[in-house]
PDB file of C-alpha atoms in Angstrom:
ATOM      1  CA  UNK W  14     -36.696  13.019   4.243  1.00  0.00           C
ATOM      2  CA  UNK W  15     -36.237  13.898   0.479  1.00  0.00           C
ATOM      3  CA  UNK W  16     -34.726  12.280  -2.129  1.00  0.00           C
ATOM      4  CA  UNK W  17     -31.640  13.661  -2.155  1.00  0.00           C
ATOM      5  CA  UNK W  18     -28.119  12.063  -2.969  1.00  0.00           C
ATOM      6  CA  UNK W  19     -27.030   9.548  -0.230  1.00  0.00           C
ATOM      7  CA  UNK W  20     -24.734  10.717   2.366  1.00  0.00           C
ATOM      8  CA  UNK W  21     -22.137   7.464   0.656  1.00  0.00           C
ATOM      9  CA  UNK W  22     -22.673   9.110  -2.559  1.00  0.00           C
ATOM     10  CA  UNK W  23     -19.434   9.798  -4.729  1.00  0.00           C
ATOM     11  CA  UNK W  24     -17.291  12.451  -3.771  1.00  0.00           C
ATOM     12  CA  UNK W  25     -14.656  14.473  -6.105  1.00  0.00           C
ATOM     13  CA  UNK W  26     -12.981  11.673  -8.956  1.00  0.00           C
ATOM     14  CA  UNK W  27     -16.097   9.479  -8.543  1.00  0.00           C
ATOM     15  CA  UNK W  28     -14.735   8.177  -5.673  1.00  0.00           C
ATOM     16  CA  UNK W  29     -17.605   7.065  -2.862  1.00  0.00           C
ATOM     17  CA  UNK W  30     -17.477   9.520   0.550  1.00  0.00           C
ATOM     18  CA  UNK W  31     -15.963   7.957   3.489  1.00  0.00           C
ATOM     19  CA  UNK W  32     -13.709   5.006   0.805  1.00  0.00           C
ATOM     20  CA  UNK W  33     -10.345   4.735   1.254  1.00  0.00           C
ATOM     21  CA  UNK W  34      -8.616   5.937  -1.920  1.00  0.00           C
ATOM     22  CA  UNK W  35      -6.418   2.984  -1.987  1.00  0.00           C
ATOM     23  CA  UNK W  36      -6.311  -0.404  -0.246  1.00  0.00           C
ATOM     24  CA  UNK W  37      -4.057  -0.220   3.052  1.00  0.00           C
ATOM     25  CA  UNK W  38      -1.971  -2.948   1.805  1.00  0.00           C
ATOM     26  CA  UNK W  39      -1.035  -1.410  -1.606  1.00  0.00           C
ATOM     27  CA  UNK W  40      -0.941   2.084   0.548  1.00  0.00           C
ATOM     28  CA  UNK W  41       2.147   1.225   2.531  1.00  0.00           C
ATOM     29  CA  UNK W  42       3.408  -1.005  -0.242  1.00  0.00           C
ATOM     30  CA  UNK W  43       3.533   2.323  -1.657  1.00  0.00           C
ATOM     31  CA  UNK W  44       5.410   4.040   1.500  1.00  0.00           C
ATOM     32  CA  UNK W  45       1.923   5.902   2.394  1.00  0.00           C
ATOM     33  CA  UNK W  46       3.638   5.988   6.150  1.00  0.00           C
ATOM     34  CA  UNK W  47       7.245   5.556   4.967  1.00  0.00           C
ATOM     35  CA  UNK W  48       9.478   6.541   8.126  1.00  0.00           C
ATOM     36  CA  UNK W  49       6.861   6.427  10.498  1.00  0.00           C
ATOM     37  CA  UNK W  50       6.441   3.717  13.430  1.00  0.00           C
ATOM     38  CA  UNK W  51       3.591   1.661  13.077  1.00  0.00           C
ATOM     39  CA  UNK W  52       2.027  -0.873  16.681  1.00  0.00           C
ATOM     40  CA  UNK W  53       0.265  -3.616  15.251  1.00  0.00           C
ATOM     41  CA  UNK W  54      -1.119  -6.506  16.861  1.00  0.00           C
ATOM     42  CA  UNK W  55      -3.708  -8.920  17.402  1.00  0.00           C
ATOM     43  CA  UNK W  56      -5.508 -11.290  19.582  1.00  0.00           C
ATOM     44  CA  UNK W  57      -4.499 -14.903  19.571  1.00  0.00           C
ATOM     45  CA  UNK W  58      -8.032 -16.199  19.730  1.00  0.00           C
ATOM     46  CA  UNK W  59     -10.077 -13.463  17.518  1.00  0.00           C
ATOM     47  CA  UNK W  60     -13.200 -14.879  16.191  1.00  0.00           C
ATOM     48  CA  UNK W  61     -14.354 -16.950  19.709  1.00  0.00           C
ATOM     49  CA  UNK W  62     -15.604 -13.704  20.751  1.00  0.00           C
ATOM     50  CA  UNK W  63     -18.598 -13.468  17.622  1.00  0.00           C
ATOM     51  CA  UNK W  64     -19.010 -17.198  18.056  1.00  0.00           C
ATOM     52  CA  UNK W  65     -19.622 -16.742  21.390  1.00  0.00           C
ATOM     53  CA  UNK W  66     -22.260 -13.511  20.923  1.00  0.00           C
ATOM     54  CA  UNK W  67     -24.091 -16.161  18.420  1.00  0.00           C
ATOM     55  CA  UNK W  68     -24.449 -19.070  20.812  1.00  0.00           C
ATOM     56  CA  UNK W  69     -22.468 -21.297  18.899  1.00  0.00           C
ATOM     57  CA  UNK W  70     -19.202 -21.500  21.139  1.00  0.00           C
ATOM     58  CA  UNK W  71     -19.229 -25.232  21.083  1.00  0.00           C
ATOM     59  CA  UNK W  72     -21.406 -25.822  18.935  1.00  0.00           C
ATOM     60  CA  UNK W  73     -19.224 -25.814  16.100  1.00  0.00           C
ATOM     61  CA  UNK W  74     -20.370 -29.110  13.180  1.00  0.00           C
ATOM     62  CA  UNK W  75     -17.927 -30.723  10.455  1.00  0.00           C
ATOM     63  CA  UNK W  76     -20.313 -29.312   8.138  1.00  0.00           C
ATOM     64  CA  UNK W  77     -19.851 -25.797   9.210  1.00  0.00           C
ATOM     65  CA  UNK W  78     -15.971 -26.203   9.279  1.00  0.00           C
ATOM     66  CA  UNK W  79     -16.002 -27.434   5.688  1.00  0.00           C
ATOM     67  CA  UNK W  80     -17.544 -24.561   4.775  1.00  0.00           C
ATOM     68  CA  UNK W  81     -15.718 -22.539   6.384  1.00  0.00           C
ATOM     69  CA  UNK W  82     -12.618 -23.822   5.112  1.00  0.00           C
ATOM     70  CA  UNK W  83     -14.325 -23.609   1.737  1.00  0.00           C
ATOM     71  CA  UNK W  84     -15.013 -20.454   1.515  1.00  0.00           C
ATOM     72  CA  UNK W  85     -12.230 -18.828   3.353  1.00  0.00           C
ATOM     73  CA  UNK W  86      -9.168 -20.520   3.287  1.00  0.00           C
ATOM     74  CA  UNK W  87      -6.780 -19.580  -0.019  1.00  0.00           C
ATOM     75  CA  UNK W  88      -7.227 -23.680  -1.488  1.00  0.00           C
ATOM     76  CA  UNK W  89     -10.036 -24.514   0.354  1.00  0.00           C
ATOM     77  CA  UNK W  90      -9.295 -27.093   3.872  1.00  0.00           C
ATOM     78  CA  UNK W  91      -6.642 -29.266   2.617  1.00  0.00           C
ATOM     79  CA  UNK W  92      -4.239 -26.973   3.923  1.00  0.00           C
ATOM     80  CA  UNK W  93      -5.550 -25.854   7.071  1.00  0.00           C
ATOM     81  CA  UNK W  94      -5.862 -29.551   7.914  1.00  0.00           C
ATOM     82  CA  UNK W  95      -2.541 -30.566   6.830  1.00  0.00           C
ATOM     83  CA  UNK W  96      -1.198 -27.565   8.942  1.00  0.00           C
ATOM     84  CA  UNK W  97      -3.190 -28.878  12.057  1.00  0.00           C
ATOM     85  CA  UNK W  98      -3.049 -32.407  11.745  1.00  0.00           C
ATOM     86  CA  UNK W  99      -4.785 -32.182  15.343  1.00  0.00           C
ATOM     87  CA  UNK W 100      -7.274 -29.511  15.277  1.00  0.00           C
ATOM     88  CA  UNK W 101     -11.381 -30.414  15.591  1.00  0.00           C
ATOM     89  CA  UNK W 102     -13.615 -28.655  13.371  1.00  0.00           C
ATOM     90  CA  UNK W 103     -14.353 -26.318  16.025  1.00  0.00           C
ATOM     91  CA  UNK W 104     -10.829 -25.480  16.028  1.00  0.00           C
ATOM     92  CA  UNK W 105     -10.311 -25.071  12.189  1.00  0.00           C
ATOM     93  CA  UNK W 106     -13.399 -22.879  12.150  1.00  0.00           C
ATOM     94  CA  UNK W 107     -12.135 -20.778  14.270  1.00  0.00           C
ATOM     95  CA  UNK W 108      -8.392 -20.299  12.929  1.00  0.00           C
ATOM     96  CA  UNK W 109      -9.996 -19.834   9.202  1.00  0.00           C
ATOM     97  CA  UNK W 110     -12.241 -17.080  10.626  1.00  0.00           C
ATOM     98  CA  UNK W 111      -9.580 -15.942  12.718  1.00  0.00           C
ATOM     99  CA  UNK W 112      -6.840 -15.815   9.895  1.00  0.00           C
ATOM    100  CA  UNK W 113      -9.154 -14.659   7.313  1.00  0.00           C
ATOM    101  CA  UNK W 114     -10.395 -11.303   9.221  1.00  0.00           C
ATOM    102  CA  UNK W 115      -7.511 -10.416  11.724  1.00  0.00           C
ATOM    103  CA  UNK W 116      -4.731 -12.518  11.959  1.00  0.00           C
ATOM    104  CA  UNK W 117      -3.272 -12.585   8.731  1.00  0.00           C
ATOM    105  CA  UNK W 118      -3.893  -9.139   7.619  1.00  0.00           C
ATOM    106  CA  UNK W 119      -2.451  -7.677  10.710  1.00  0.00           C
ATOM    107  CA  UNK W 120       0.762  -9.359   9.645  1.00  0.00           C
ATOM    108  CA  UNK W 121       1.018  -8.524   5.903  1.00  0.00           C
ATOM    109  CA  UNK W 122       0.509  -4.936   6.978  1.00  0.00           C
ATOM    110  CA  UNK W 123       3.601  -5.656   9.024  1.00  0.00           C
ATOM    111  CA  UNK W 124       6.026  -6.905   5.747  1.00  0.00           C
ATOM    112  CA  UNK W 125       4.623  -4.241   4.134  1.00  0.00           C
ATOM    113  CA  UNK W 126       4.994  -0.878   5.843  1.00  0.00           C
ATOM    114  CA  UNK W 127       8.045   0.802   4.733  1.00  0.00           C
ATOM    115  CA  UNK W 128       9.630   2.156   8.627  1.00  0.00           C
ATOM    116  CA  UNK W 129       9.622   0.659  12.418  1.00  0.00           C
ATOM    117  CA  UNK W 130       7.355  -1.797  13.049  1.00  0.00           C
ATOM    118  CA  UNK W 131       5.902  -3.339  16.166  1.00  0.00           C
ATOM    119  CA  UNK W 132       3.860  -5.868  16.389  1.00  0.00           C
ATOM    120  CA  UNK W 133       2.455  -7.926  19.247  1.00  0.00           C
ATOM    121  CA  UNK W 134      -0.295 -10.666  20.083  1.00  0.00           C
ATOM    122  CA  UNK W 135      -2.166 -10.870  22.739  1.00  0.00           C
ATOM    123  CA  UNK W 136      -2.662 -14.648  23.912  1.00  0.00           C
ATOM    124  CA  UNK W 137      -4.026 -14.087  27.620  1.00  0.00           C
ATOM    125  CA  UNK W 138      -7.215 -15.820  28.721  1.00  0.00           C
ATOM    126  CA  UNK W 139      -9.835 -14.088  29.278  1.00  0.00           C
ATOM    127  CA  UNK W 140     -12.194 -15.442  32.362  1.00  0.00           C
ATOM    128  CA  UNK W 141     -15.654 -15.441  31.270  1.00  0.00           C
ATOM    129  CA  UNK W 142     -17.512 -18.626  29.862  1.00  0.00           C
ATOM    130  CA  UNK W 143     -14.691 -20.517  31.909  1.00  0.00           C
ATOM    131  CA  UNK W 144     -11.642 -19.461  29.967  1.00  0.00           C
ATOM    132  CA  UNK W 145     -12.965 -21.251  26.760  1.00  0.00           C
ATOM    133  CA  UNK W 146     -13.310 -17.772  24.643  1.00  0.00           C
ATOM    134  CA  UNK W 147      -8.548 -17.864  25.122  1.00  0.00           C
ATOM    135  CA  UNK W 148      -7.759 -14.578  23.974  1.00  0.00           C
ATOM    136  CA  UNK W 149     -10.999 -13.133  22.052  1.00  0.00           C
ATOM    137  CA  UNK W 150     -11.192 -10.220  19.977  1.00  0.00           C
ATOM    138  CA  UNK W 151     -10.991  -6.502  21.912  1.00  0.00           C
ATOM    139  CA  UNK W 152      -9.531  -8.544  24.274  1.00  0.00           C
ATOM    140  CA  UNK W 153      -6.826  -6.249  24.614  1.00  0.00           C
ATOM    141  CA  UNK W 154      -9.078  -3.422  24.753  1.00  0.00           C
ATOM    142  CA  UNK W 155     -10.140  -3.252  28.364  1.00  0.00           C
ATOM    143  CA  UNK W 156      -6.852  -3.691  29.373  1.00  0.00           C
ATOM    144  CA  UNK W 157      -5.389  -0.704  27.095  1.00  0.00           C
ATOM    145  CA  UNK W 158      -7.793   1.239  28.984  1.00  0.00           C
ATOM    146  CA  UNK W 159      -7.797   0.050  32.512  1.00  0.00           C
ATOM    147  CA  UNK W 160     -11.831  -0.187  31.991  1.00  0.00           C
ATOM    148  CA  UNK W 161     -13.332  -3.254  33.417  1.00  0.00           C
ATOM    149  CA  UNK W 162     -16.824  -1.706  34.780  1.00  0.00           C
ATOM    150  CA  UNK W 163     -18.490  -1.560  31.813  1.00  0.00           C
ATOM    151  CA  UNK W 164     -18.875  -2.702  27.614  1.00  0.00           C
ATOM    152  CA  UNK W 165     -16.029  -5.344  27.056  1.00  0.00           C
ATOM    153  CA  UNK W 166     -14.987  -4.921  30.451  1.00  0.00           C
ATOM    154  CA  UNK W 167     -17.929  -6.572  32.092  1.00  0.00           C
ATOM    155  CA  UNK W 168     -18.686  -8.853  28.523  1.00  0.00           C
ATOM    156  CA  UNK W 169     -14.538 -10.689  29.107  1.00  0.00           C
ATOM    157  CA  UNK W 170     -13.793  -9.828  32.041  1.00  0.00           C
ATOM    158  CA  UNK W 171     -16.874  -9.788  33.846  1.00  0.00           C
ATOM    159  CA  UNK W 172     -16.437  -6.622  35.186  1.00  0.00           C
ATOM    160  CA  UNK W 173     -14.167  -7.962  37.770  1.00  0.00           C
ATOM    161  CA  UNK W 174     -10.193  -8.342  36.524  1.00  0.00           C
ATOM    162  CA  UNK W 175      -7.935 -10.324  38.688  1.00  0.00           C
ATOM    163  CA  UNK W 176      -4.760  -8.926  39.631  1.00  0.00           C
ATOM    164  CA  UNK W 177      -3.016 -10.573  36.767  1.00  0.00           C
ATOM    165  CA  UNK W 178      -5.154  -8.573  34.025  1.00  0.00           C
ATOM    166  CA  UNK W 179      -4.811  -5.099  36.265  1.00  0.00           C
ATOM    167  CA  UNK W 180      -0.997  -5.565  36.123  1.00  0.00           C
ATOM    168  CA  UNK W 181      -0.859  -6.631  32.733  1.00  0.00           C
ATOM    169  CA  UNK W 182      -2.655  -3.376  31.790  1.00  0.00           C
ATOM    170  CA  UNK W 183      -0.693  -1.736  33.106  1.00  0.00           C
ATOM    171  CA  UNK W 184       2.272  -3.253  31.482  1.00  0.00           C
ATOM    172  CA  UNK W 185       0.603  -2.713  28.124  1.00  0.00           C
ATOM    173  CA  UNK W 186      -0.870   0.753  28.802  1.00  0.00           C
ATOM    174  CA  UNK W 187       2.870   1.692  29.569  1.00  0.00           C
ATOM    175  CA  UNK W 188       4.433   0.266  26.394  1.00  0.00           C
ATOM    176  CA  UNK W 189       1.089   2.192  24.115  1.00  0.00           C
ATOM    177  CA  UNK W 190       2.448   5.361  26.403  1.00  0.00           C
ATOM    178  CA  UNK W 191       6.136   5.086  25.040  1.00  0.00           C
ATOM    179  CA  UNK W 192       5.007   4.056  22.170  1.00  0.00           C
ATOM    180  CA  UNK W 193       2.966   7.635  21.493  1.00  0.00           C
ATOM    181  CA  UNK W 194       5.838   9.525  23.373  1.00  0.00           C
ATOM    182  CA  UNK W 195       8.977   8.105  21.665  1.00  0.00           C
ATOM    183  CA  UNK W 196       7.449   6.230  18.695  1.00  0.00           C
ATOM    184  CA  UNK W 197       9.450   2.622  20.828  1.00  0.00           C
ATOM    185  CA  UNK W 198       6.907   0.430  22.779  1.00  0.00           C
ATOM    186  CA  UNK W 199      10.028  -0.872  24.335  1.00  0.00           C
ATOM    187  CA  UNK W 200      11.022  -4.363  21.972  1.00  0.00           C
ATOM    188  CA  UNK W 201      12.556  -5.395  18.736  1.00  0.00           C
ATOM    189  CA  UNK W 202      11.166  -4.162  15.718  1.00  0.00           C
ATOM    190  CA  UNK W 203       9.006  -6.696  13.398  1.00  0.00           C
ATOM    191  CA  UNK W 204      11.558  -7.826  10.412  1.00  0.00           C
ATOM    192  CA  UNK W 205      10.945 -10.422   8.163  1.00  0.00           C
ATOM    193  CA  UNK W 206      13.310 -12.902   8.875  1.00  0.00           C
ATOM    194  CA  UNK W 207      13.268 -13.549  12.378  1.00  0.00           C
ATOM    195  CA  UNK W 208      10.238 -11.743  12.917  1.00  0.00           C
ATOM    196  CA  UNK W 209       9.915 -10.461  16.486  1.00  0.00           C
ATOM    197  CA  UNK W 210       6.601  -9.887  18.149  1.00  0.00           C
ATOM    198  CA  UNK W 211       5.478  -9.087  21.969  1.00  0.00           C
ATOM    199  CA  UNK W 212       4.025 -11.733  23.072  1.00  0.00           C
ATOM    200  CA  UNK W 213       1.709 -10.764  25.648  1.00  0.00           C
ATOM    201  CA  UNK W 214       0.128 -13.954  27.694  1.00  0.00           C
ATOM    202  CA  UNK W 215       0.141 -13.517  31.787  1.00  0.00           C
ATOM    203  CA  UNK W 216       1.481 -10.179  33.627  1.00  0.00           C
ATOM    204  CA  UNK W 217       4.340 -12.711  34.402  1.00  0.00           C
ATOM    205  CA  UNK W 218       5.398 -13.886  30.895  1.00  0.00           C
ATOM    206  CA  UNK W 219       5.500 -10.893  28.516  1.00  0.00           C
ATOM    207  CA  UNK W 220       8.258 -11.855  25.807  1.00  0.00           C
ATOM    208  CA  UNK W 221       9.351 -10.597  22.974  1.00  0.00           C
ATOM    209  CA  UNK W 222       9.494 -13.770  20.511  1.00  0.00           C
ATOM    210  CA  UNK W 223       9.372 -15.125  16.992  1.00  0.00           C
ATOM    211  CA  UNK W 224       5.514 -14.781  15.594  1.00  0.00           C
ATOM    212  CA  UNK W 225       3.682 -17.614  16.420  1.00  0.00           C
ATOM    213  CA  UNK W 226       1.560 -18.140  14.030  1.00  0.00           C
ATOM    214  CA  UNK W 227       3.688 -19.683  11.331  1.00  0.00           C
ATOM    215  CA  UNK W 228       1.683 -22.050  10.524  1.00  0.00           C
ATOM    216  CA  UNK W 229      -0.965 -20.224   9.240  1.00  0.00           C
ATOM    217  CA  UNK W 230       1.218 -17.662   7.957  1.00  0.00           C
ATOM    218  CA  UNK W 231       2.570 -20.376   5.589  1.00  0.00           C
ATOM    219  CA  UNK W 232      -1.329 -21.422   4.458  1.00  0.00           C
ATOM    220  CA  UNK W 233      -1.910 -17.806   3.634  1.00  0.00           C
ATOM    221  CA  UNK W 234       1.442 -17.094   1.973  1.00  0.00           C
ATOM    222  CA  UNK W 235       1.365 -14.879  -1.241  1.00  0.00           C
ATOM    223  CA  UNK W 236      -2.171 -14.670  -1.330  1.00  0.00           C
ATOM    224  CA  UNK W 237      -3.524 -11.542  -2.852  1.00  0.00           C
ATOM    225  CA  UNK W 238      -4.975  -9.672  -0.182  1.00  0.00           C
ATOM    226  CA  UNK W 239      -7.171  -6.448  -1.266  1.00  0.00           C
ATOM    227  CA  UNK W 240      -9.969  -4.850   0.375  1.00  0.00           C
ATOM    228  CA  UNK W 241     -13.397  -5.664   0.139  1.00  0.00           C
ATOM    229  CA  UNK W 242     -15.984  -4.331  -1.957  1.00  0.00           C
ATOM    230  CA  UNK W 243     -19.122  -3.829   0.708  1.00  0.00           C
ATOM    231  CA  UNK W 244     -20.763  -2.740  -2.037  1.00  0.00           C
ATOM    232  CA  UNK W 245     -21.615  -6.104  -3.388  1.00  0.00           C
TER     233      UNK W 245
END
């Protein structure tokens, strides 16, 4: 191959090929989507599923925690630990990780965008490694799909969903279906004082509730969130 530009090399106004021209938060601070409905959502349990793929599901030290919390948290652990009083380090690990890459993101994009918003979590248990992954990220993926024979399929569900997952699939695939029809998933839209969200745990408790996860909403509250620079 020759030594031509890169294929990431800078487009027209110096800007790299395949960037986003703004960050998605200051985007729909902006009205970017203004008017338009928006599904958002995440998994309750995200970052179990990369732990898991790395062996150290259970494995988690105080040491690793700390540094966790060090690096990741807004003021470091002393508010993730005040927050859960009751969590191990296993558990704090995983909510900083959690917070830091889905969780909390998913919901500032929900304050922010300007028009109807839905958001949801998903907080159903997957089966594999005996239920301890909860409710892993692409979690919700199979079950969007209806594909359990294959990729995350077989990896959560091992390839063999109970008739709780089909049915709450199904349930999901139909609310994604309105959703893309109608622009309505079928609950309340996300607002910031009560804020409503689907709360999708068993094929037999699907409710539309206040956001659960206040408490690390509150850790994370007015942090600066911006999009990171994979250049560095």
């Amino acid at each position: 191959m020759g030594a031509g530009r890169p294929r990431d090399a800078d487009g027209p106004g110096g800007r790299r090929r395949g960037a986003l021209p703004q960050a998605p938060w200051q985007a729909l601070a902006d009205g970017a989507l203004a008017g338009k409905p928006l599904l958002i959502g995440h998994t309750r349990d995200e970052f179990t599923l990369f732990m898991h793929r790395r062996g150290i599901l259970g494995e988690i030290t105080p040491e690793q925690a700390e540094t966790a919390l060090s690096d990741l948290a807004p003021r470091g652990g002393a508010d993730y630990r005040a927050a859960f009083p009751d969590a191990s380090p296993e558990e704090l690990y995983t909510l900083v990780n959690s917070d830091w890459m889905f969780r909390m993101p998913t919901i500032r994009l929900a304050q922010l965008h300007q028009g109807p918003t839905y958001l949801y979590e998903l907080a159903h248990t997957v089966p594999v490694a005996g239920g301890k992954l909860g409710a892993p990220h692409c979690s919700d993926l199979p079950l969007v799909f209806g594909d359990f024979r294959e990729g995350l399929g077989v990896e959560l569900y091992a390839g063999e969903p109970s008739p709780d997952d089909r049915r709450l699939g199904e349930m999901m695939r139909a609310a994604w279906a309105s959703f893309l029809l109608d622009g309505d998933p079928g609950w309340t839209p996300y607002e910031l004082d009560e804020q409503p969200a689907r709360i999708f745990t068993s094929a037999e408790s699907v409710v539309t509730a206040p956001y659960p996860e206040t408490a690390s909403q509150a850790v994370w509250d007015g942090f600066p969130w911006d999009a990171m620079d994979l250049r560095e």
